[in-house]
Amino acid sequence: MTDMTAATPATPDAAKVETPFQRFRSEFFESRVATFALATFGVIVLLAVLAPWITPQNPYDLAQVDVMDGRLAPGSEAFAGYTMWLGSDGAGRDLYSAILYGLRISLAVGLASGVIALLVGTVIGLVAAYAGGRIEAIIMRIVDLQLSFPASLVALMLVAALGKGVDKIILALVVAQWAYYARTVRGTALVERGKEYVEAAQCLGISKARIVFRHILPNCMAPLIVVGTVQTASAISLEATLSFLGVGLPQTEPSLGVLIANGFEYMLSGRYWISVFPGLALLFTVVSINLVGDHLRDVLNPRMRK
Amino acid sequence: MTVFVIRRLLQAILVVFLMSVIVFFGVNVVGDPVHMLVNPEADQSEIAATIERLGLDRPIWEQYLLFLKGAVQGDLGNSFIFGEPALQLILQHMPATMELAFTALTLAIVIGIPLGLYAGLYPDNAISKGIMAGSIVGFSLPTFWVGLMLIMLFAVELGWVPATGRGDLGSFLGIQSSLFTADGLSHIFLPALNLALLKISLAIRLTRAGVREAMGQDYVKYARAKGLKTRRIIFVHVMKNIMIPVVTVMGLEFGSLIGFSVVTETIFAWPGMGKLLIDAILQLDRPIVVAYLMIIVMFFVLINLLVDILYSILDPRVRLQDQGA
Amino acid sequence: MTKVLDVSGLKTHFFTRAGVVKAVDGVDFSVSKGEIMGLVGESGSGKSITGFSVLGLIDPPGRIVDGSIKFNGQELANAGEEQFQRLRGNRISMIFQDPMMTLNPVLRVDTQMIEAILAHENVTRQAAWERSRDALGLVGIPSPEERLRAYPHQLSGGMRQRVAIATAFLNQPDLIIADEPTTALDVTIQAQIIYEAQQLTKRTGTAMVWITHDLAVVAGLVDRISVMYAGRIVEQGGIDDVIDRPRHPYTVGLLGSVPTANRRGKRLFQIEGMTPNVLDMPKGCAFGPRCHARTEACREEPAIEDVDGRRLRCFNPQRQAEVVS
């Protein structure tokens, strides 16, 4: 978050001694919705990290799971004596425990692919901005081409070819999303390159690399943070979708999507909780990230400043 | 103009060609081609025959040429499961998908634009904030989970509409569609709503942004200075300015609806191309996967080509830009 | 002469995040039938906001906080939107700075002119169309029937501003507020437009407030002039008095910085410094920090008083000789 100081260009305003970061912080927390969303996301991450210590059961330790506990309604008591507040799934796993463990996998996959895609996309975007000319034209053609296909379709195609597995799904998500970051970086670079100070710097003989890294990269930070939050949320959601369709993570890596898929068959018979509760966990995660991202866009966008 | 169209056409052909290379190498080089292209249940002699027929013993570039030759003639192999040409199967399932995507697009426009208009006109009131919060939720909700909830609420709990499948087909002006029968409409309602949800959010956001931008323009102030009624300013001056870009973008989203329909069709057992694809992936019916890929690539390239040409007709500046680049 | 518009003590403030911007802070002026008054000042002096206040076109966070706007004896300072809707474009018209931005780009000229008539009068479309055509003819537009069918972007800048002027006169208003109507135009077109406007006001007896930053433009056009600085009027009087014998140092500076033929080779006068920060106004006379004639007395705020046949807000009135120096 400390990067934000670099992201918002300092305005020389004698009347105010607020640093850009302080202003960003006060503007961000001005919105109650965004503050609440950030807090919710914080709680979700905390729950996922602490899962092994705050759940009554390790749902993937077969010794702790009893098939006799299968499909119990929320609030039932497990054979081992604790209460299953959210019920249990078909295999007798406590849903509360399964959801927290599932969150760990979903968040890990989403964040990992988000960060890798951000790095890959940023580097490619900067290379395009740095190289210019033909190389830039070719890179941007590829970006445009890929963006003309929905990310979900690209990811689906890749997992269809690659098969199941954590590494494969992360690869698929990265390939599906890098272009968004590359386009963002290149878009900012185009705007910045058109400004007088870059022309002035060029006239002074300042090297291209210096312009790209000292001027263009810092200016990309704000839009990248916004795109990053939204894309990470979408990566989490996309992973869940693929896993639900049975082409994402295998049963041995039960993310929220896998849990929801497992509950699908029981839903029509009225055992709603097996699908609904993991779905709600997914929903809170994705919505809270998106609300934060949406507000970040307003705060970090200089045009929206009053 | 003609030069522009020809160049765009050549680019489109190049893209399809490139994608065919990627698809071919993806299927034949990354994986084991015998394993990928031969029915796993085939016996030894069948495998040998297929290797012979597909020329898997020949050099890779020759294999590619064979694949290309087949593709150009519309031969993308036979489905392992159905034993019919893959291309033909996909084309058979296409109308159901098109019908679903079209209904979803219509829903998105009819629901999204009025809500976005309201939220853009009164950005600070509670209803608008509710609409915008709803659109963020709509954006964030994973389509598949919403589908499940829709089934649970409307089909299982309330029992208003059937949960899965496509209803009876009716015929109107020679077009066969489930939109022309009551049974068909009751079947398409849930999946179309499910598929439309994301695009409703998109329409809300686009319209709201457009309205807010237009309301700040001098021409709105000028219209007010002429003493026009607020209704006329909104529905004539503002709407006419924003409808063109909004509808264009929504039209472009048609392609993405076809892509997203994979999820919706799977949940609602809608017999379209998307369901066919997922079944094919799960049952290792690879010729179908390859055929779907090639069809969808052509489809997207075609949409983009049409949009490019349409834009260049509407806006002469696009052509100039293209020549400058 | 009857006063068409009588503004006194008008204060329009903007309540922004950063603080209260006193864009208009106690402005008095009046315009009589057939009279043209020039409202002159640098950008940010509050002259446009004054014009918008009269028409009730101030949007939040701005609002009129004090003062009175009497139009034909009717108080407008606290009038409702409906009352304004009846007056705007009907009794009070407005001409904006940039006709490119004010005419709606997607509506034809005829639509935009006819709606101005139909908003206030119950006449047939045909009658409204004929009146629009005649109005275009009056402002010197050749073949008006053809121009009526055009879209704004098909007309030149001067032509568009003529359309705006014709539209302003459509309903024979009592008052026209022209906000920098010639700034965006070529000098030759400027002269023509000013001539047309002058002719029309003389013929119809319409009162006019001509807002501009360009003293040279108004010199030959207006009857009286009000010079604004930082939200207040600093000098106000007959055009000959103010232009030939300016008494306020700011007016002197403005006139001195206009290049003219008989001062060839001499150094142009410069007003030092910049317009004050609207959020952080200097204490005392707002022009004090930039004034070459400031004295200790200027630490206090000067009141506006009658001096030498005009209204003047200054402790140290200048003499004519100092203009040339």
CSV table of C-alpha atoms in Angstrom, one decimal, chain B residues 217-230 232 236-238 240-241 244, chain C residues 57 59 85 88-89 94 96 101-102 104-107 111-112 115-116 119-120 164 167:
chain,number,residue,atom,x,y,z
B,217,GLN,CA,-21.8,18.9,-21.5
B,218,ASP,CA,-22.5,22.4,-22.7
B,219,TYR,CA,-25.3,21.2,-25.0
B,220,VAL,CA,-27.3,20.1,-22.0
B,221,LYS,CA,-26.8,23.5,-20.4
B,222,TYR,CA,-27.8,25.1,-23.7
B,223,ALA,CA,-30.9,23.0,-23.9
B,224,ARG,CA,-31.8,24.0,-20.4
B,225,ALA,CA,-31.1,27.7,-21.4
B,226,LYS,CA,-33.6,27.2,-24.2
B,227,GLY,CA,-36.3,26.4,-21.5
B,228,LEU,CA,-36.8,22.8,-22.6
B,229,LYS,CA,-38.6,20.4,-20.3
B,230,THR,CA,-36.3,18.1,-18.4
B,232,ARG,CA,-37.1,16.4,-23.5
B,236,VAL,CA,-33.9,13.5,-26.9
B,237,HIS,CA,-30.7,15.4,-26.2
B,238,VAL,CA,-29.0,13.0,-23.8
B,240,LYS,CA,-29.6,10.2,-28.5
B,241,ASN,CA,-26.0,10.9,-27.7
B,244,ILE,CA,-25.1,4.9,-30.2
C,57,LEU,CA,-28.3,27.6,-14.4
C,59,ASP,CA,-25.6,23.6,-10.4
C,85,GLN,CA,-38.2,26.9,-17.5
C,88,ARG,CA,-35.5,30.5,-20.4
C,89,GLY,CA,-35.3,30.7,-24.1
C,94,MET,CA,-28.6,32.8,-23.7
C,96,PHE,CA,-22.8,30.4,-25.3
C,101,MET,CA,-20.0,22.4,-27.8
C,102,THR,CA,-23.5,23.9,-27.3
C,104,ASN,CA,-26.2,19.0,-29.8
C,105,PRO,CA,-24.0,17.0,-32.3
C,106,VAL,CA,-26.5,14.3,-33.1
C,107,LEU,CA,-29.6,16.5,-33.7
C,111,THR,CA,-34.9,20.1,-34.5
C,112,GLN,CA,-32.9,22.3,-32.2
C,115,GLU,CA,-38.0,22.7,-30.1
C,116,ALA,CA,-37.0,26.2,-28.7
C,119,ALA,CA,-41.3,24.6,-25.6
C,120,HIS,CA,-43.0,27.9,-25.1
C,164,ALA,CA,-27.2,30.1,-31.9
C,167,THR,CA,-32.2,30.7,-31.9
